[in-house]
Amino acid sequence: MRTARFTLALCCCVAVGLAGVAGVAGAPPPSQICGVCGPGIANDAEIAGATGRGTLDIYIDETGDSRWNARVPVTSSAAERYRTDTTALEAAVDDAWARYHAAVGDVRSVDSSLEGDTVVVNYTVTGVARRGVGDAWIVDYFATGTSPTRYEVVADRVTIHSPDGTVVTNRIPLADVDGNTATWTNETERDWGEDFDEQTYVTYGSDGVVGTASGYATIGLTDGPAVLVRGLATGLLPGVALGLVGVAIGRATGGRPAVDAVATRLGLRDVSTDVSSLERLTVGIGVLGAIGILVFGALTISRALTHGVVVLSSLGVGYALLGAAAARIGDRLHTRGLVGLAALATLTAAGYTLLLTGALAYPLPLLFGFATALFLPIGFAFERDRTPIGLLAIVALVPTGAVVLVYPMSALRFWTIAFGTLLFLPWVAVVALFGAPLALLGRRLATSRG
């Protein structure tokens, strides 16, 4: 029977893996942002005589239409030929259009000219931006949703210019924002596929807090409902598992086995489950994790303070802080106060990451770290004979939140849901392992008051 179950599980994993491979294999080649720059990964076309990939400037007007200005340097001999033979110039531009490019099918009014030793190609694309909340506008032309479209910059530089008198109001992945421009450069040190995000939104409008808020509100209204549906579907099974784990550990009066398991792994024996002992256990685990992961990163990775190493280390810092704070002031707090402690520990972990990396990286570990921290008030509430429905719901919704933040545009198909489930199940186990001592600490805090 056990062999049959193992075989069934193995077959499911293989099926999911094959589905994922098929999905990747069936995806179209990447599309160039600039139609006449090149050559790209999937497009060999380029203007005859080109000496570089060229640049692209996209100028948006007040109605949301745009003019695309591509400039490609060519050799002096090619420039002389194009200068004396406009037919040859037009033919060279016609032959240079990539088969896969961002504006395919939408290109209008193509005009080719020569400026010095640079071929200039102007064309128009209508409807790249539309009005949003308040005076905000949004460029959603490059947001592919759940389609398999991928983009590559190809050009040495791509710049989107919003109309004069406006500023770009949102943070754009992989782009440098300056006033009314957002610029991508073709940096060779980036991994393939990381030079232009497939879900790029550019919002612009008035400067200041109101303009920024209007821009992000526009993005939320544009894609929020669909993202939420995909998040709920993908995070459903892991969320249910997390909720059941919360109930099981929170209700368990014999939390001792979980604590013993953790203590044994740390080389400890005969660990008491009173408040002070549980404090030492959680603080010890946290400190060991915070320092140990940094040391491990320094020994195994060329850069010790990589985002991944720092985030995992930050979870140890938050865990230690939560255990120490709960033991010292926990007897003066009730459920809401312990929730506040959980939030404080998570924010401290986020601040630790921000301090060492300069970026709030990897929201997924921080979300599951917060779910782990909530086991402290969950255990407290159960010991007081109250069922913390709200807290359990928050814990159960963590996988959905992770999908919304980290994988917002994952297609809603069977294999993506199955893949998401397999991706999050290890996190469920981690939350259960590290949440058990916190839940037991919460119960002990409740019983210590009599």
Coordinates of C-alpha atoms in Angstrom, one line a residue:
M1 CA 0.0 0.0 0.0
R2 CA 2.8 2.4 0.9
T3 CA 4.6 1.6 -2.3
A4 CA 1.4 2.3 -4.3
R5 CA 1.0 5.7 -2.6
F6 CA 4.7 6.5 -3.3
T7 CA 4.3 5.5 -7.0
L8 CA 1.1 7.6 -7.3
A9 CA 2.8 10.7 -5.8
L10 CA 5.8 10.2 -8.1
C11 CA 3.6 10.0 -11.1
C12 CA 1.8 13.2 -10.1
C13 CA 5.1 15.0 -9.8
V14 CA 6.3 13.8 -13.1
A15 CA 3.1 14.8 -14.8
V16 CA 3.3 18.3 -13.4
G17 CA 6.9 18.6 -14.4
L18 CA 6.1 17.4 -18.0
A19 CA 3.3 19.9 -18.2
G20 CA 5.6 22.7 -17.1
V21 CA 8.2 21.7 -19.7
A22 CA 5.5 21.5 -22.4
G23 CA 4.3 25.0 -21.5
V24 CA 7.8 26.4 -21.7
A25 CA 8.5 24.6 -25.0
G26 CA 5.3 25.9 -26.5
A27 CA 5.9 29.5 -25.6
P28 CA 6.7 31.8 -28.6
P29 CA 10.1 33.4 -29.0
P30 CA 10.7 36.7 -27.2
S31 CA 9.5 39.9 -28.9
Q32 CA 11.8 42.8 -29.4
I33 CA 10.7 46.1 -28.0
C34 CA 12.3 47.9 -31.0
G35 CA 11.0 46.6 -34.3
V36 CA 14.0 47.6 -36.4
C37 CA 16.8 47.3 -33.9
G38 CA 18.8 44.1 -33.7
P39 CA 19.6 41.4 -34.0
G40 CA 17.7 39.8 -31.1
I41 CA 17.7 36.3 -29.6
A42 CA 14.9 35.1 -32.0
N43 CA 15.3 37.7 -34.8
D44 CA 18.3 37.9 -37.0
A45 CA 17.0 40.9 -39.0
E46 CA 18.8 44.2 -38.8
I47 CA 19.4 47.2 -41.0
A48 CA 22.1 46.4 -43.6
G49 CA 25.4 48.1 -42.6
A50 CA 24.4 48.6 -39.0
T51 CA 27.2 49.1 -36.6
G52 CA 25.2 48.9 -33.4
R53 CA 21.8 47.8 -32.1
G54 CA 20.4 51.3 -32.0
T55 CA 18.1 53.1 -29.6
L56 CA 14.3 53.6 -29.3
D57 CA 12.4 56.5 -27.8
I58 CA 8.6 56.2 -27.4
Y59 CA 6.9 59.6 -27.1
I60 CA 3.3 59.5 -25.8
D61 CA 1.0 62.4 -26.6
E62 CA -2.0 63.8 -24.6
T63 CA -4.4 61.4 -26.2
G64 CA -2.5 58.2 -25.3
D65 CA -1.2 57.6 -28.9
S66 CA 2.6 57.4 -29.4
R67 CA 5.4 58.0 -31.8
W68 CA 8.3 55.5 -31.8
N69 CA 11.6 56.9 -32.9
A70 CA 14.3 54.3 -33.6
R71 CA 17.9 55.4 -34.4
V72 CA 20.4 52.8 -35.8
P73 CA 24.0 53.8 -36.6
V74 CA 25.4 52.4 -39.9
T75 CA 28.8 52.4 -41.6
S76 CA 29.8 55.5 -43.6
S77 CA 29.6 53.5 -46.9
A78 CA 26.0 52.4 -46.0
A79 CA 25.1 55.9 -45.0
E80 CA 26.4 57.3 -48.4
R81 CA 24.4 54.6 -50.3
Y82 CA 21.2 55.4 -48.4
R83 CA 21.8 59.1 -48.8
T84 CA 21.9 58.9 -52.6
D85 CA 19.3 56.1 -53.0
T86 CA 16.2 56.5 -50.9
T87 CA 14.7 53.4 -52.4
A88 CA 17.7 51.4 -51.0
L89 CA 17.0 53.0 -47.6
E90 CA 13.3 52.0 -47.6
A91 CA 14.2 48.5 -48.7
A92 CA 16.8 48.1 -45.9
V93 CA 14.3 49.3 -43.3
D94 CA 11.6 47.0 -44.7
D95 CA 14.0 44.0 -44.5
A96 CA 15.0 44.9 -40.9
W97 CA 11.6 44.5 -39.3
A98 CA 11.8 41.7 -36.7
R99 CA 9.2 39.0 -37.1
Y100 CA 8.4 39.2 -33.4
H101 CA 8.3 42.7 -32.0
A102 CA 6.2 44.6 -29.4
A103 CA 4.1 46.6 -31.9
V104 CA 3.6 44.0 -34.5
G105 CA 0.3 44.6 -36.3
D106 CA -0.1 48.1 -34.7
V107 CA 2.6 49.9 -36.6
R108 CA 1.3 52.9 -38.7
S109 CA 2.8 55.7 -40.7
V110 CA 6.4 54.4 -41.1
D111 CA 8.9 57.1 -42.2
S112 CA 12.6 56.5 -42.8
S113 CA 15.3 59.1 -43.1
L114 CA 19.1 59.5 -42.6
E115 CA 20.8 61.8 -40.1
G116 CA 24.5 61.8 -40.6
D117 CA 25.5 58.1 -40.2
T118 CA 22.3 57.2 -38.4
V119 CA 19.2 55.7 -39.9
V120 CA 16.1 57.1 -38.3
V121 CA 12.8 55.2 -38.4
N122 CA 9.7 56.9 -37.1
Y123 CA 6.4 55.1 -36.8
T124 CA 3.2 55.6 -34.8
V125 CA 1.3 53.2 -32.5
T126 CA -2.2 54.3 -31.3
G127 CA -3.7 53.6 -27.9
V128 CA -0.7 52.7 -25.8
A129 CA -2.0 54.7 -22.8
R130 CA -5.4 55.3 -21.4
R131 CA -6.9 57.5 -18.6
G132 CA -7.0 56.1 -15.1
V133 CA -8.0 57.3 -11.6
G134 CA -8.1 61.1 -11.3
D135 CA -5.5 62.7 -13.7
A136 CA -3.5 59.5 -13.9
W137 CA -2.8 57.8 -17.2
I138 CA -1.5 54.2 -17.5
V139 CA 0.6 52.6 -20.2
D140 CA -0.6 49.0 -20.2
Y141 CA 0.5 48.2 -23.8
F142 CA 3.4 46.0 -22.5
A143 CA 1.4 44.2 -19.8
T144 CA 0.9 40.7 -21.3
G145 CA -1.5 39.4 -18.6
T146 CA -1.4 35.6 -18.7
S147 CA -0.3 35.3 -22.4
P148 CA 3.1 33.6 -23.0
T149 CA 4.5 36.8 -24.6
R150 CA 8.1 37.7 -23.5
Y151 CA 10.0 40.8 -24.3
E152 CA 13.7 41.7 -24.8
V153 CA 15.1 45.2 -25.1
V154 CA 17.6 44.4 -28.0
A155 CA 18.3 48.1 -28.4
D156 CA 21.1 49.6 -26.5
R157 CA 18.5 51.8 -24.8
V158 CA 14.7 52.1 -24.7
T159 CA 13.0 55.1 -23.2
I160 CA 9.3 55.9 -22.7
H161 CA 8.5 59.6 -22.6
S162 CA 5.2 60.7 -21.0
P163 CA 3.8 64.0 -22.2
D164 CA 5.4 67.2 -21.1
G165 CA 4.1 68.5 -17.8
T166 CA 3.7 65.0 -16.4
V167 CA 5.9 62.7 -14.4
V168 CA 6.1 58.9 -14.2
T169 CA 4.4 58.0 -10.9
N170 CA 5.1 54.3 -10.3
R171 CA 8.2 52.2 -9.6
I172 CA 9.0 50.2 -12.8
P173 CA 10.9 46.9 -12.5
L174 CA 14.3 47.0 -14.3
A175 CA 13.9 50.6 -15.4
D176 CA 15.4 53.9 -14.4
V177 CA 12.8 56.6 -13.8
D178 CA 13.7 60.3 -14.2
G179 CA 10.9 62.9 -14.3
N180 CA 8.7 62.0 -17.3
T181 CA 11.0 59.2 -18.6
A182 CA 11.5 55.5 -17.9
T183 CA 14.6 54.0 -19.4
W184 CA 15.8 50.4 -20.0
T185 CA 19.3 49.6 -21.0
N186 CA 20.6 46.4 -22.6
E187 CA 22.9 45.5 -19.8
T188 CA 24.9 42.3 -20.5
E189 CA 25.3 41.4 -16.8
R190 CA 21.6 40.7 -16.5
D191 CA 20.3 37.2 -17.0
W192 CA 18.4 36.5 -20.2
G193 CA 14.8 37.5 -20.0
E194 CA 15.4 40.0 -17.2
D195 CA 15.9 43.2 -19.3
F196 CA 12.2 44.0 -19.7
D197 CA 9.4 42.8 -17.4
E198 CA 6.5 41.2 -19.2
Q199 CA 4.0 42.9 -16.9
T200 CA 5.3 46.4 -17.3
Y201 CA 2.9 49.2 -16.3
V202 CA 3.9 52.8 -16.6
T203 CA 1.7 55.4 -14.9
Y204 CA 2.1 59.1 -15.3
G205 CA 0.3 62.2 -14.2
S206 CA 0.9 65.0 -11.6
D207 CA 3.8 65.0 -9.3
G208 CA 3.5 64.4 -5.5
V209 CA 1.8 61.9 -3.2
V210 CA -1.7 62.3 -4.8
G211 CA -0.3 61.6 -8.3
T212 CA 1.6 58.5 -7.0
A213 CA -1.5 57.2 -5.2
S214 CA -3.7 57.8 -8.3
G215 CA -1.2 55.8 -10.4
Y216 CA -1.1 52.8 -8.1
A217 CA -4.9 52.9 -7.7
T218 CA -5.1 52.8 -11.5
I219 CA -2.9 49.7 -11.6
G220 CA -5.0 48.0 -8.9
L221 CA -8.2 48.6 -10.7
T222 CA -6.7 47.5 -14.0
D223 CA -5.6 44.1 -12.9
G224 CA -6.6 43.6 -9.3
P225 CA -9.7 41.4 -9.7
A226 CA -8.1 39.0 -12.1
V227 CA -4.9 38.7 -10.0
L228 CA -7.0 38.0 -6.9
V229 CA -8.9 35.2 -8.6
R230 CA -5.7 33.6 -9.7
G231 CA -4.2 34.0 -6.3
L232 CA -7.2 32.4 -4.6
A233 CA -7.2 29.5 -7.0
T234 CA -3.4 28.8 -6.8
G235 CA -3.2 29.3 -3.0
L236 CA -6.4 27.4 -2.1
L237 CA -4.9 24.0 -1.2
P238 CA -1.8 25.3 0.6
G239 CA -4.0 27.8 2.4
V240 CA -6.3 25.1 3.6
A241 CA -3.3 23.1 4.7
L242 CA -2.0 26.1 6.6
G243 CA -5.3 26.7 8.3
L244 CA -5.6 23.1 9.4
V245 CA -2.1 23.2 10.7
G246 CA -3.0 26.3 12.7
V247 CA -6.0 24.6 14.2
A248 CA -4.1 21.4 15.0
I249 CA -1.1 23.1 16.6
G250 CA -3.2 25.7 18.4
R251 CA -5.6 23.1 19.9
A252 CA -2.8 20.6 20.7
T253 CA -2.3 20.3 24.4
G254 CA 0.6 18.0 23.8
G255 CA 2.8 20.5 22.0
R256 CA 5.7 18.8 23.6
P257 CA 6.6 16.4 20.7
A258 CA 7.1 19.3 18.3
V259 CA 9.3 21.2 20.8
D260 CA 11.3 18.0 21.5
A261 CA 11.9 17.5 17.8
V262 CA 13.3 21.0 17.4
A263 CA 15.4 20.7 20.6
T264 CA 16.8 17.3 19.5
R265 CA 17.9 18.8 16.2
L266 CA 19.7 21.6 18.2
G267 CA 21.4 19.0 20.3
L268 CA 19.4 19.8 23.4
R269 CA 17.8 17.3 25.8
D270 CA 15.1 17.4 28.5
V271 CA 13.7 20.8 27.4
S272 CA 11.1 22.2 29.8
T273 CA 8.0 23.8 28.3
D274 CA 7.7 26.6 30.8
V275 CA 7.8 30.2 29.5
S276 CA 11.5 30.8 30.3
S277 CA 12.6 27.6 28.6
L278 CA 10.5 28.2 25.5
E279 CA 12.0 31.7 25.3
R280 CA 15.5 30.3 25.4
L281 CA 14.5 27.7 22.7
T282 CA 13.0 30.3 20.3
V283 CA 15.7 32.8 20.8
G284 CA 18.4 30.1 20.4
I285 CA 16.7 28.9 17.1
G286 CA 16.5 32.5 15.9
V287 CA 20.0 33.5 16.7
L288 CA 21.4 30.3 15.3
G289 CA 19.5 30.8 12.1
A290 CA 20.3 34.5 11.7
I291 CA 24.1 34.0 12.2
G292 CA 24.4 30.5 10.7
I293 CA 22.7 31.4 7.4
L294 CA 25.1 34.3 7.0
V295 CA 28.1 32.2 7.7
F296 CA 26.8 29.5 5.3
G297 CA 26.3 32.1 2.6
A298 CA 29.8 33.5 3.2
L299 CA 31.3 30.0 2.8
T300 CA 29.3 28.7 -0.1
I301 CA 28.4 31.9 -2.2
S302 CA 30.8 34.4 -3.6
R303 CA 28.7 37.3 -2.2
A304 CA 27.8 36.7 1.5
L305 CA 25.0 39.3 1.6
T306 CA 22.9 38.0 -1.3
H307 CA 19.2 38.9 -1.1
G308 CA 18.2 35.3 -0.5
V309 CA 20.7 34.8 2.4
V310 CA 19.8 38.0 4.0
V311 CA 16.1 37.3 3.9
L312 CA 16.5 33.9 5.5
S313 CA 18.8 35.4 8.1
S314 CA 16.2 38.1 8.8
L315 CA 13.6 35.5 9.6
G316 CA 15.9 34.2 12.3
V317 CA 16.2 37.8 13.7
G318 CA 12.5 38.1 13.8
Y319 CA 12.0 34.7 15.4
A320 CA 14.5 35.5 18.2
L321 CA 13.0 38.9 18.8
L322 CA 9.5 37.5 19.0
G323 CA 10.5 34.8 21.6
A324 CA 12.4 37.3 23.7
A325 CA 9.7 40.0 23.7
A326 CA 6.9 37.5 24.3
A327 CA 8.7 36.1 27.4
R328 CA 9.3 39.6 28.9
I329 CA 6.1 41.4 28.2
G330 CA 3.8 38.7 27.0
D331 CA 2.2 38.2 30.5
R332 CA 0.9 41.8 30.1
L333 CA -0.6 41.3 26.7
H334 CA -3.7 39.7 25.3
T335 CA -4.4 38.3 21.8
R336 CA -4.3 41.7 20.1
G337 CA -1.0 42.6 21.8
L338 CA 0.6 39.4 20.7
V339 CA -0.6 40.0 17.2
G340 CA 1.2 43.4 17.4
L341 CA 4.3 41.6 18.5
A342 CA 4.1 39.3 15.5
A343 CA 3.7 42.3 13.2
L344 CA 6.6 44.0 14.9
A345 CA 8.9 41.0 14.5
T346 CA 8.0 40.7 10.8
L347 CA 8.6 44.5 10.2
T348 CA 11.9 44.2 12.0
A349 CA 12.9 41.3 9.7
A350 CA 11.9 43.5 6.7
G351 CA 13.9 46.4 8.1
Y352 CA 16.9 44.1 8.6
T353 CA 16.7 43.0 4.9
L354 CA 16.3 46.7 3.8
L355 CA 19.3 47.7 5.8
L356 CA 21.7 45.0 4.5
T357 CA 20.5 44.8 0.8
G358 CA 19.0 48.2 0.1
A359 CA 15.8 46.6 -1.1
L360 CA 12.8 44.8 0.4
A361 CA 13.5 41.6 -1.4
Y362 CA 11.5 38.4 -1.5
P363 CA 8.1 39.1 0.0
L364 CA 7.3 35.4 -0.1
P365 CA 9.6 34.5 2.9
L366 CA 8.4 37.5 4.9
L367 CA 4.7 36.6 4.3
F368 CA 5.3 33.0 5.6
G369 CA 7.4 34.5 8.4
F370 CA 4.4 36.5 9.5
A371 CA 2.2 33.4 9.3
T372 CA 4.7 31.6 11.6
A373 CA 4.7 34.5 14.0
L374 CA 0.9 34.5 14.3
F375 CA 1.1 31.1 15.9
L376 CA 2.0 32.9 19.1
P377 CA -1.4 34.6 19.5
I378 CA -3.2 31.6 18.0
G379 CA -1.9 29.4 20.7
F380 CA -2.8 32.0 23.3
A381 CA -6.4 32.3 22.0
F382 CA -7.0 28.6 21.9
E383 CA -5.7 28.2 25.5
R384 CA -8.3 30.8 26.5
D385 CA -11.0 28.7 24.9
R386 CA -11.5 31.1 22.0
T387 CA -11.2 30.1 18.3
P388 CA -9.2 32.8 16.5
I389 CA -11.1 32.7 13.2
G390 CA -9.6 35.9 12.0
L391 CA -6.0 34.9 12.6
L392 CA -6.5 31.5 11.1
A393 CA -8.0 33.2 8.0
I394 CA -5.0 35.5 7.7
V395 CA -2.6 32.5 7.9
A396 CA -4.7 30.6 5.4
L397 CA -4.6 33.5 3.0
V398 CA -0.8 33.8 3.0
P399 CA -0.3 31.6 -0.1
T400 CA -2.8 33.8 -1.9
G401 CA -1.0 36.9 -0.9
A402 CA 2.3 35.3 -2.1
V403 CA 0.8 34.6 -5.5
V404 CA -0.6 38.1 -5.8
L405 CA 2.7 39.7 -4.9
V406 CA 5.3 37.4 -6.4
Y407 CA 3.5 35.5 -9.2
P408 CA 0.6 37.9 -10.1
M409 CA 0.2 36.9 -13.7
S410 CA 0.5 33.1 -13.5
A411 CA -2.0 31.6 -15.9
L412 CA -5.0 29.9 -14.3
R413 CA -4.5 26.4 -15.6
F414 CA -4.4 23.0 -14.0
W415 CA -0.6 22.6 -14.1
T416 CA 0.0 26.1 -12.7
I417 CA -2.3 25.4 -9.8
A418 CA -0.6 22.0 -9.3
F419 CA 2.9 23.6 -9.5
G420 CA 1.9 26.3 -7.1
T421 CA 0.6 23.7 -4.6
L422 CA 3.9 21.8 -4.8
L423 CA 5.8 25.1 -4.4
F424 CA 4.0 26.2 -1.3
L425 CA 3.8 22.8 0.5
P426 CA 7.4 23.0 1.8
W427 CA 6.5 26.4 3.3
V428 CA 3.6 24.8 5.0
A429 CA 5.9 22.3 6.7
V430 CA 8.3 25.1 7.7
V431 CA 5.5 27.1 9.2
A432 CA 4.3 24.1 11.2
L433 CA 7.8 23.3 12.4
F434 CA 8.7 26.7 13.6
G435 CA 5.2 27.7 14.6
A436 CA 4.7 24.9 17.0
P437 CA 7.1 26.3 19.7
L438 CA 5.5 29.7 19.3
A439 CA 2.0 28.3 19.7
L440 CA 3.1 26.4 22.8
L441 CA 4.7 29.6 24.2
G442 CA 1.4 31.4 23.6
R443 CA -0.5 28.7 25.5
R444 CA 2.0 28.9 28.4
L445 CA 1.6 32.7 28.5
A446 CA -2.2 32.2 28.8
T447 CA -1.9 29.5 31.6
S448 CA 0.7 31.5 33.6
R449 CA -2.0 34.0 34.4
G450 CA -4.2 31.5 36.0

